[in-house]
Coordinates of C-alpha atoms in Angstrom, one line a residue:
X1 CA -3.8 0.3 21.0
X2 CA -5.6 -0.8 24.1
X3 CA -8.8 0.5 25.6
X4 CA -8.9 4.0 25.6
X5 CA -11.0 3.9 28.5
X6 CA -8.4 1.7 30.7
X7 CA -6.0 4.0 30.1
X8 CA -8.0 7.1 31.2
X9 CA -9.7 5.4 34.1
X10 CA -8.0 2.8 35.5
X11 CA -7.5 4.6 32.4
X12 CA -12.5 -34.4 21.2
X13 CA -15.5 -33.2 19.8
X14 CA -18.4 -34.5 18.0
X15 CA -18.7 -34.7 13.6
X16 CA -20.9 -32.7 12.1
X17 CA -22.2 -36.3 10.8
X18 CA -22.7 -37.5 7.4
X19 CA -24.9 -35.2 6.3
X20 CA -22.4 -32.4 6.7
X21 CA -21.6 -31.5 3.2
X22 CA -25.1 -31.4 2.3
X23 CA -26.2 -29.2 5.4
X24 CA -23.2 -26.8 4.1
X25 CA -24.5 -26.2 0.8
X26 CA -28.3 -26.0 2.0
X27 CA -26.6 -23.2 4.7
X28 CA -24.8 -21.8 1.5
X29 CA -28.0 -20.9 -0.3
X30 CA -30.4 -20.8 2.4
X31 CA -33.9 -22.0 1.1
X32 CA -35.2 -19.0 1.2
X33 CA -32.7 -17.4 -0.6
X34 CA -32.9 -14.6 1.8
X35 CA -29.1 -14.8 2.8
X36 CA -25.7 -16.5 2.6
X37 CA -24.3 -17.9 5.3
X38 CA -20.7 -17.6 3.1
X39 CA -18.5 -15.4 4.8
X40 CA -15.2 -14.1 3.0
X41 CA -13.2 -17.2 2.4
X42 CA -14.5 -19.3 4.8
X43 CA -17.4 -20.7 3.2
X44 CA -20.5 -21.3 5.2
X45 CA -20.3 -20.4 9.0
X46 CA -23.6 -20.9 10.1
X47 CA -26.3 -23.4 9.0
X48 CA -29.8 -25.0 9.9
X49 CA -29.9 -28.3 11.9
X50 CA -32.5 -30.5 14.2
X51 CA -30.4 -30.1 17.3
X52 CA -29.5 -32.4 20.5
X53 CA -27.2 -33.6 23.1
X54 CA -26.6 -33.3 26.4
X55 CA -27.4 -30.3 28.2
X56 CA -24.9 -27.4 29.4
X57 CA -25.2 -24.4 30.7
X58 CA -26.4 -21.7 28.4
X59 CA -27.5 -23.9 25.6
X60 CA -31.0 -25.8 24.3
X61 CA -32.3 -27.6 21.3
X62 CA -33.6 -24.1 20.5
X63 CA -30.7 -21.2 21.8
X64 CA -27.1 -20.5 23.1
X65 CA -26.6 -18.0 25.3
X66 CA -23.9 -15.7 25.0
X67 CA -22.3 -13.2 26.8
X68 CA -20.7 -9.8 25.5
X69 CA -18.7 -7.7 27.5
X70 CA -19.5 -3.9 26.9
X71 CA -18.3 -0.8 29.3
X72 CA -21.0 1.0 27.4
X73 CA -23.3 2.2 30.3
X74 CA -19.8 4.2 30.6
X75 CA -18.4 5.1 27.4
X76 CA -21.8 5.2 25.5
X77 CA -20.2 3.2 22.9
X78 CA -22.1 0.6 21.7
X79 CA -19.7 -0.7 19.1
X80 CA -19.7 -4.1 20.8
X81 CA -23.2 -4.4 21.1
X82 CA -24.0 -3.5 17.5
X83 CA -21.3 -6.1 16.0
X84 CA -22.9 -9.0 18.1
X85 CA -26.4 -8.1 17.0
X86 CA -25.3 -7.9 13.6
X87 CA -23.4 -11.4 13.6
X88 CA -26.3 -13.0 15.5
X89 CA -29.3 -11.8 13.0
X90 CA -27.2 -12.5 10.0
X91 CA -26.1 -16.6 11.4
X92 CA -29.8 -17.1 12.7
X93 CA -31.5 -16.1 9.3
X94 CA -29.2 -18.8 7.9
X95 CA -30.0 -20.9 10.5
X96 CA -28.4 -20.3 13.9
X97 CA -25.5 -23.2 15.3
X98 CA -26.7 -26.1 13.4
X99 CA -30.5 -25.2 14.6
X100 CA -29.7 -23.4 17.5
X101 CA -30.2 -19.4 17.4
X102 CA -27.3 -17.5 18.8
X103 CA -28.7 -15.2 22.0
X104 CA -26.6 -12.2 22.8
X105 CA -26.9 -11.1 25.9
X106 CA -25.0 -7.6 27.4
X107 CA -23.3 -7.5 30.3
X108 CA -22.3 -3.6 30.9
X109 CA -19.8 -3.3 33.2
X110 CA -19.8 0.7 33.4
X111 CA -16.5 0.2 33.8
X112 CA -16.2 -1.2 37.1
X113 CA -19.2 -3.6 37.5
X114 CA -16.8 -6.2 35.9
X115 CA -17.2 -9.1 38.7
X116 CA -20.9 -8.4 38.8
X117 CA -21.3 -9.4 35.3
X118 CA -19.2 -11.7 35.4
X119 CA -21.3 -13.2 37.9
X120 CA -24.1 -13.4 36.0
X121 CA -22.3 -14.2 33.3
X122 CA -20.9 -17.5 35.2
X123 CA -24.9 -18.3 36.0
X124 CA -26.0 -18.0 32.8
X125 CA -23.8 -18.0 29.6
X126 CA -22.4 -20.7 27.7
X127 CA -19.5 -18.3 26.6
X128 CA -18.4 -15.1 26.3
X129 CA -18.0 -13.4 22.8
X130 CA -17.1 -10.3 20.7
X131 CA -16.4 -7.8 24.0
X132 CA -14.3 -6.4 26.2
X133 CA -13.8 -3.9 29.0
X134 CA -11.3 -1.7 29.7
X135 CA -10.8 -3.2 33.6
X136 CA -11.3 -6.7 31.5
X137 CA -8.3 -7.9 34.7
X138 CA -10.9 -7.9 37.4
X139 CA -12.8 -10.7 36.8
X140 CA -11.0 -12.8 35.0
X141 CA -10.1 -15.5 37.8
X142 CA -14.0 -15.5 38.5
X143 CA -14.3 -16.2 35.1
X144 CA -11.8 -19.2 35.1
X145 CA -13.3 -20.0 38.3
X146 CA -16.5 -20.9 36.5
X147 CA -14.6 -22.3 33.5
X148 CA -16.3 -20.0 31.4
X149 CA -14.6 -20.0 27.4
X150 CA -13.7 -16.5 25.9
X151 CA -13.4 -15.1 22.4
X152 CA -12.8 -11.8 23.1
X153 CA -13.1 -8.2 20.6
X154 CA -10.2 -6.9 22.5
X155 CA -8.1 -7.4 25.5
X156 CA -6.5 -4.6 27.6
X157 CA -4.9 -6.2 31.4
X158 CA -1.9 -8.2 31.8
X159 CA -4.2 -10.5 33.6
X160 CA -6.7 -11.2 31.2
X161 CA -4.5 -10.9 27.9
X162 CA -3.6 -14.6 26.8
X163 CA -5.6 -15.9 30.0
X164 CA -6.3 -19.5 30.1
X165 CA -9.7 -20.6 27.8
X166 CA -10.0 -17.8 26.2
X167 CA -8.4 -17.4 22.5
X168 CA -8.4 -14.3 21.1
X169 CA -8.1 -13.2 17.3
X170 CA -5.5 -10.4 18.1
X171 CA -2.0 -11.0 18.8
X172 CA -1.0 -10.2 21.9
X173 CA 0.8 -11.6 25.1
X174 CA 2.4 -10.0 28.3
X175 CA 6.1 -10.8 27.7
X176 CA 6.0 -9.2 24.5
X177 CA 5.0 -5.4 23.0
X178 CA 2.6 -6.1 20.2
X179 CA 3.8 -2.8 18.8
X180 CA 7.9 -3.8 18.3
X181 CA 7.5 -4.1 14.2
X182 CA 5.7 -0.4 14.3
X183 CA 8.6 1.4 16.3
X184 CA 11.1 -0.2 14.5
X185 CA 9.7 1.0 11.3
X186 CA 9.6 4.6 12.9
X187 CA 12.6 5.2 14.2
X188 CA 14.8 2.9 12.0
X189 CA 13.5 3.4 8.7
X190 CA 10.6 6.5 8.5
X191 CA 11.9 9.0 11.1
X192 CA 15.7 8.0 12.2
X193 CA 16.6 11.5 13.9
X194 CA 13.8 10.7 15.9
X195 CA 14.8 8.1 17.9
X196 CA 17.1 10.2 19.9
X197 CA 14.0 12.1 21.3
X198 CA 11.0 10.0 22.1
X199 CA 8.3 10.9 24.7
X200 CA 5.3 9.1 25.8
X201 CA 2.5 10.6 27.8
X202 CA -0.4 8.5 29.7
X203 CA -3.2 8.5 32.1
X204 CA -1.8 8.5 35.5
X205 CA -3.3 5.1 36.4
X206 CA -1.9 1.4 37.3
X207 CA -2.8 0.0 33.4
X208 CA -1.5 2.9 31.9
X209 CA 1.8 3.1 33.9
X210 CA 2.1 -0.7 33.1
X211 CA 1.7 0.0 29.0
X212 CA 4.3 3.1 30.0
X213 CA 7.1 0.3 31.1
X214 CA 6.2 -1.7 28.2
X215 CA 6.4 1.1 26.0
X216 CA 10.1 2.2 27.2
X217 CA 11.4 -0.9 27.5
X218 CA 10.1 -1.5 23.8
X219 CA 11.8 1.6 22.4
X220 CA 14.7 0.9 24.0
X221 CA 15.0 -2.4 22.3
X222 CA 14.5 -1.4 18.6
X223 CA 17.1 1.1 19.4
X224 CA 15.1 4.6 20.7
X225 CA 15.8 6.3 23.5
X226 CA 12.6 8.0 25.7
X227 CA 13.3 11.4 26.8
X228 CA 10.1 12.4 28.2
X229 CA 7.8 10.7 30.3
X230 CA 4.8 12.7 31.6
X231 CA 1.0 11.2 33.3
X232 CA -1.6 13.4 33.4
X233 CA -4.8 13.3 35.5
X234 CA -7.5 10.2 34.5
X235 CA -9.6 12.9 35.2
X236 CA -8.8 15.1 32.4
X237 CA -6.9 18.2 31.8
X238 CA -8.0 21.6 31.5
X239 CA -5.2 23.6 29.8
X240 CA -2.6 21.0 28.0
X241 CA 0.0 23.9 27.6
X242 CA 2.0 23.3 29.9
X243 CA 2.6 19.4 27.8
X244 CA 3.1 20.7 24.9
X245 CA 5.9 23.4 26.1
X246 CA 7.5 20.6 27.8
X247 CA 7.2 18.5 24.6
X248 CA 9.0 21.9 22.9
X249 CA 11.5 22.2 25.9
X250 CA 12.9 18.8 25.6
X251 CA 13.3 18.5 21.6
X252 CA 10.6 15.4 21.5
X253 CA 10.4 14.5 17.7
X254 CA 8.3 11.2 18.3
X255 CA 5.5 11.1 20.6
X256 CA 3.8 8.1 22.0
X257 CA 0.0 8.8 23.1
X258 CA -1.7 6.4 26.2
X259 CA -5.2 7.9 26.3
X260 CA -8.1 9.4 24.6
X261 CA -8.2 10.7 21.3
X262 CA -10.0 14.6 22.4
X263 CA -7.4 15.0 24.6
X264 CA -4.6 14.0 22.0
X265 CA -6.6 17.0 20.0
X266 CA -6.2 18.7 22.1
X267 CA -2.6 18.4 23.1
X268 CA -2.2 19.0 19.7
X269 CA -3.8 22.0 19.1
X270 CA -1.5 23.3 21.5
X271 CA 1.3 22.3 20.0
X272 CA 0.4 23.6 16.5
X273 CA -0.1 27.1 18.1
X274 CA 3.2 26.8 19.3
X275 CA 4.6 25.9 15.9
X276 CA 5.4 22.9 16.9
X277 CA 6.1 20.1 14.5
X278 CA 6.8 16.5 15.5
X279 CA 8.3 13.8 13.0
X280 CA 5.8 11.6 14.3
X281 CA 2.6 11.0 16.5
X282 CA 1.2 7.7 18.0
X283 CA -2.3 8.9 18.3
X284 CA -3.1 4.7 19.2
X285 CA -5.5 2.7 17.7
X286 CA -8.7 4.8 19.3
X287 CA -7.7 7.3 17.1
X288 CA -8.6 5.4 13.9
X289 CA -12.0 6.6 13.2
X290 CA -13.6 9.6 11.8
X291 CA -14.3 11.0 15.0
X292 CA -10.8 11.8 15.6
X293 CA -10.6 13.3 12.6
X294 CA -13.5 15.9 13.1
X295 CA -12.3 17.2 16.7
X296 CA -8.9 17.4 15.5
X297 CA -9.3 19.7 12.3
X298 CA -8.2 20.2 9.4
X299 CA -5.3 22.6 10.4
X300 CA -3.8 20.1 12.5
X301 CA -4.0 17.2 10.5
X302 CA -2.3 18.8 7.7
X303 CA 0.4 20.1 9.9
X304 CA 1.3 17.1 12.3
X305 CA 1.9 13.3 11.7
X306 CA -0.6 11.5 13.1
X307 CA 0.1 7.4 12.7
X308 CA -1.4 4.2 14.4
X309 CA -0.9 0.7 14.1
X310 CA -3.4 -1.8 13.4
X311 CA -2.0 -4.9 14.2
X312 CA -2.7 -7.1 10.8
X313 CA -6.6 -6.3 10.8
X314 CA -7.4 -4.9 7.2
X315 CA -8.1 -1.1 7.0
X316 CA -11.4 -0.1 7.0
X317 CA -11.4 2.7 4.4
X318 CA -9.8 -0.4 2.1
X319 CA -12.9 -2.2 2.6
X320 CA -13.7 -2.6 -1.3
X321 CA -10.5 -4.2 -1.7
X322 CA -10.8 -7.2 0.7
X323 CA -14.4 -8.6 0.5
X324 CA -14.3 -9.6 4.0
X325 CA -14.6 -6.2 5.0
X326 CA -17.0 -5.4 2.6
X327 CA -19.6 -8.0 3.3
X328 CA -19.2 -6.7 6.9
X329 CA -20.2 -3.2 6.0
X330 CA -22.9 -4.6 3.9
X331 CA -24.5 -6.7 6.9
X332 CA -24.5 -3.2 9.3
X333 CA -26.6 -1.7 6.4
X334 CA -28.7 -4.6 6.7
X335 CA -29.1 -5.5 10.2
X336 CA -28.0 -2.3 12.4
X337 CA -28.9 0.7 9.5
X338 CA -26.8 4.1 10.9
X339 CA -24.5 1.9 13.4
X340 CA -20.5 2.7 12.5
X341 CA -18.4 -0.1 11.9
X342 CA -15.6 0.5 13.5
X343 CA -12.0 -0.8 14.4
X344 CA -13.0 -3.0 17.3
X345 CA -16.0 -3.7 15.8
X346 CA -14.2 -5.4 12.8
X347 CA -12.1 -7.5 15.5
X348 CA -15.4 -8.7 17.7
X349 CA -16.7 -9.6 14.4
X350 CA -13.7 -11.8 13.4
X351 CA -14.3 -13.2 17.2
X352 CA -17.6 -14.2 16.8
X353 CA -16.9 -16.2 13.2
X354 CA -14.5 -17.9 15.3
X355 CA -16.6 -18.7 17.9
X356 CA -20.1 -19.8 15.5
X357 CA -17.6 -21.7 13.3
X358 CA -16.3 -23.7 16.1
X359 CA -19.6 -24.3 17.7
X360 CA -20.7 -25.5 14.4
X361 CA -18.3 -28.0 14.6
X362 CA -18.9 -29.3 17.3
X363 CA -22.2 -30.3 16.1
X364 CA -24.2 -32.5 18.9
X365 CA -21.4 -32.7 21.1
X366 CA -21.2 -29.3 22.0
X367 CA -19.6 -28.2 24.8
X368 CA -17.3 -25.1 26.4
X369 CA -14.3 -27.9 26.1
X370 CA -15.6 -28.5 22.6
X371 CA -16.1 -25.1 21.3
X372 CA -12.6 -23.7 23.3
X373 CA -10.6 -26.9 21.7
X374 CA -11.4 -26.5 18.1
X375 CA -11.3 -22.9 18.1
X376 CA -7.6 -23.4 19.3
X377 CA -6.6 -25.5 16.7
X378 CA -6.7 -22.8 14.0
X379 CA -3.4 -22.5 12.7
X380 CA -4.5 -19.7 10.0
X381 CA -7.0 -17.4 11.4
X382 CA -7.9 -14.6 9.1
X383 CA -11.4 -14.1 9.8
X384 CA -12.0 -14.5 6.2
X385 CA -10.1 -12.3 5.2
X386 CA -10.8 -9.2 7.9
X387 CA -7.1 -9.9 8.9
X388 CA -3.2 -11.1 8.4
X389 CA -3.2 -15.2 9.5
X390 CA -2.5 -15.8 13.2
X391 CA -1.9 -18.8 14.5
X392 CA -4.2 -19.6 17.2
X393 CA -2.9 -23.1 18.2
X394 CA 0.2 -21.0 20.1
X395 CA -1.0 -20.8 23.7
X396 CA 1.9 -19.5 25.7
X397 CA 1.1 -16.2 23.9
X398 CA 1.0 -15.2 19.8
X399 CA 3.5 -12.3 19.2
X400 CA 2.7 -10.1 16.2
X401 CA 4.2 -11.1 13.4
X402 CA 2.3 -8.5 11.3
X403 CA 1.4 -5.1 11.4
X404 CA 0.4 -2.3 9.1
X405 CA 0.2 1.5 10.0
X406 CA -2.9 3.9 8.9
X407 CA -2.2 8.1 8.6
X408 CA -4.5 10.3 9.6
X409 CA -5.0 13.3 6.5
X410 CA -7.7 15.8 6.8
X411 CA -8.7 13.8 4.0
X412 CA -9.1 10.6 6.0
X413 CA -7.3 7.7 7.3
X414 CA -5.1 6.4 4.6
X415 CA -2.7 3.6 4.2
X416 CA 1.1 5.0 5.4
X417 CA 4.0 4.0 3.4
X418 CA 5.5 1.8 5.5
X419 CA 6.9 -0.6 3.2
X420 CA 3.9 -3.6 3.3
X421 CA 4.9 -6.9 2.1
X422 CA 1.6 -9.4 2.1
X423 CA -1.0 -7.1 0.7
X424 CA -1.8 -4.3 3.1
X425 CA 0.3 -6.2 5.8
X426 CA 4.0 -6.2 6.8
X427 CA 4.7 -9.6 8.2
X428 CA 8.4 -9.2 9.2
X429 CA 7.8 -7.6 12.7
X430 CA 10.7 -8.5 15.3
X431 CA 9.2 -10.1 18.6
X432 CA 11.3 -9.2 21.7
X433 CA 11.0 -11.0 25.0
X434 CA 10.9 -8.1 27.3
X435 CA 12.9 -8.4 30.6
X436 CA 11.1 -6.0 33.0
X437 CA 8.2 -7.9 35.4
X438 CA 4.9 -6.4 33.8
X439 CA 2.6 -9.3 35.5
X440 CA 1.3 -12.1 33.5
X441 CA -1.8 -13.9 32.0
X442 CA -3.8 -15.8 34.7
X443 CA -4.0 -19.3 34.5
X444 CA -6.8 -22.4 35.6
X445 CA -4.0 -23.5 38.0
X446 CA -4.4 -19.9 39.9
X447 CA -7.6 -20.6 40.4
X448 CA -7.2 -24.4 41.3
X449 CA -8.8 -25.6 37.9
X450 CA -7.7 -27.9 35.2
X451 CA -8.8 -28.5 31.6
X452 CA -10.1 -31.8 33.2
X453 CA -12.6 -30.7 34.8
X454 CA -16.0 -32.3 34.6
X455 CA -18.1 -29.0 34.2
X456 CA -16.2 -28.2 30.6
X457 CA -18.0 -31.1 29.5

């Protein structure tokens, strides 16, 4: 789902010119034979050039600086980090943005240093690209402020989630739970008896209370009805017993997880000592990885149902069977040897092939109203093939339309059967306007800005 972190814590443009077809096949092959600059079904994202134009903030004949947003002086995940210095080595050996070498430059929040880097960010980046932090709501009218274009890895606040110049690769948008098509297949078609007796636990913070209303409001729609409601400390909790014996006490069969995935462990192990057995588990998105896996043990993956919804992106542990993925793991091994690819890894990477492919585009006449415009005008996104087509030209907000949920086994994370109809996807997913006042993306007219503005030029 969202942030783990944020829910613990806080919990037009220029042508390419004529020479463009030949420049794509040069990119294709690069002279030296050294690399492709093909990415899934694409074709060529980046490519060599003899650059110019007028100057803008961030870029030269010779770089473009970009920012990525990372809370890892906090979490001490780098995942972020490593995806944008994989992206950046791979498009500048094939040539950078038409000449210009992609610069990635970290701005580490620490979780609360948002407006600081945003600061510096607004002084010295041409964008922002492939990040996110889990208090991402701070800064984001500094940001528009600035009129500073994101491509984000993730979104997490109300705020910042379908905010104005910034187009994001995952579905999501405030008047809407992105998770509608996964409940309904839970307690409509996997797990009926269960939708009598649904609980959701969170972090005991303003962004998780806010996914909390969301989430009830959301079950309540695709017919559920949520027994049990509990926060526990941001800070952590030392004996999860008394949860899990509420969780007993009130009958929950389906159980919807806001926070961390060692304290879902856990919670769990708890409840397994109790021989306790839910129908179901939402262990969230954070979950998806083999780190979960190892805390949580064999004994209590193989006696509770542990699910999460990806969204549309394309499992990982399927990565053979969508070259897309595949290349991606193959450019880690080449450019960040030992660094995990991992589920918001996958989605900062299909952010930054946005953002280089648009940039590219915009040959000469590049600018943060060129770059933000084109990018928006993708009606088919799939990152190649990393995920299930979004339409990106929708901005009052993309609802999901697909989804597809991963199990967690002791013997990995494996496809559930949840009844996929467009290869690993199910594109059929019901999108609810929700009633309840939840907050709502910020615009440029907040801040006193408009698409017209000279400095996006």
């Amino acid at each position: 789902m969202f942030a783990t972190a944020a829910l613990l814590l806080a919990t037009a443009c220029s042508s390419r010119g004529d020479s463009a077809e030949e420049d794509d096949n040069q990119a294709a092959t690069n002279q030296s034979g050294a690399v492709s600059a093909s990415f899934g079904d694409l074709g060529p994202i980046c490519k060599p050039g003899t650059p110019s134009g007028p100057s803008v903030q961030g870029v030269t004949d010779k770089e473009i600086k970009v920012g990525v947003v990372s809370d890892v002086g906090f979490t001490k995940n780098p995942e972020f980090i490593d995806a944008a210095k994989v992206f950046t080595s791979w498009c500048n050996d094939a040539g950078g943005v038409n000449g210009r070498k992609l610069v990635a430059v970290t701005r580490d929040t620490r979780m609360l240093e948002v407006r600081q880097r945003m600061a510096e960010a607004c002084r010295e980046d041409f964008a922002l690209v492939g990040g996110g932090g889990a208090m991402d709501g701070m800064a984001v009218r500094d940001r528009l402020e600035c009129l500073l274009p994101e491509f984000p890895g993730q979104t997490v606040q109300v705020e910042n989630q379908g905010s104005d110049l910034q187009v994001s690769v995952q579905a999501a948008t405030a008047g809407y739970w992105p998770y509608e098509g996964f409940y309904t297949w839970l307690v409509k078609e996997a797990f009926p008896a269960s939708a009598g007796a649904v609980g959701i636990i969170g972090g005991d913070s303003p962004v998780s209370k806010s996914h909390i209303g969301r989430t009830e409001e959301s079950l309540r729609i695709v017919g559920a009805n949520p027994t049990y409601t509990e926060l526990y400390p941001p800070t952590g909790v030392a004996d999860w017993t008394p949860y899990a014996q509420s969780i007993k006490t009130k009958g929950v069969r389906g159980l919807i997880f806001h926070g961390d995935y060692n304290s879902l462990a856990k919670l769990e192990q708890v409840l397994t000592t109790l021989d306790y057995k839910l129908d179901w588990i939402d262990a969230n998105s954070s979950a998806y990885s083999p780190a979960f896996l190892e805390v949580a043990g064999k004994r209590i993956l193989d006696y509770q149902n542990n699910v999460t919804d990806l969204g549309g992106f394309h499992p990982l542990e399927l990565a053979d069977s969508s070259p897309a993925v595949k290349q991606i793991t193959e450019l880690y091994a080449k450019y960040a040897p030992g660094a995990e690819v991992t589920f918001p890894a996958l989605k900062a990477f299909s952010a930054w092939l946005l953002f280089a492919k648009s940039a590219v585009a915009c040959g000469d006449g590049l600018t943060r109203k060129c770059v933000y415009e084109t990018a928006a005008k993708e009606t088919n996104w799939t990152g190649g093939g990393i995920q299930a087509p979004i339409d990106l030209s929708v901005r009052t907000g993309v609802t999901v339309k697909c989804f597809n949920v991963e199990q967690a086994t002791s013997a990995g994370w494996k496809p559930a059967d949840f009844g996929p109809t467009n290869g690993p996807y199910r594109c059929n997913a019901p999108a609810t306007k929700l009633s309840g006042d939840y907050g709502r993306p910020t615009t440029l007219a907040d801040v006193g800005k408009t698409m017209d503005d000279p400095r996006l030029n």
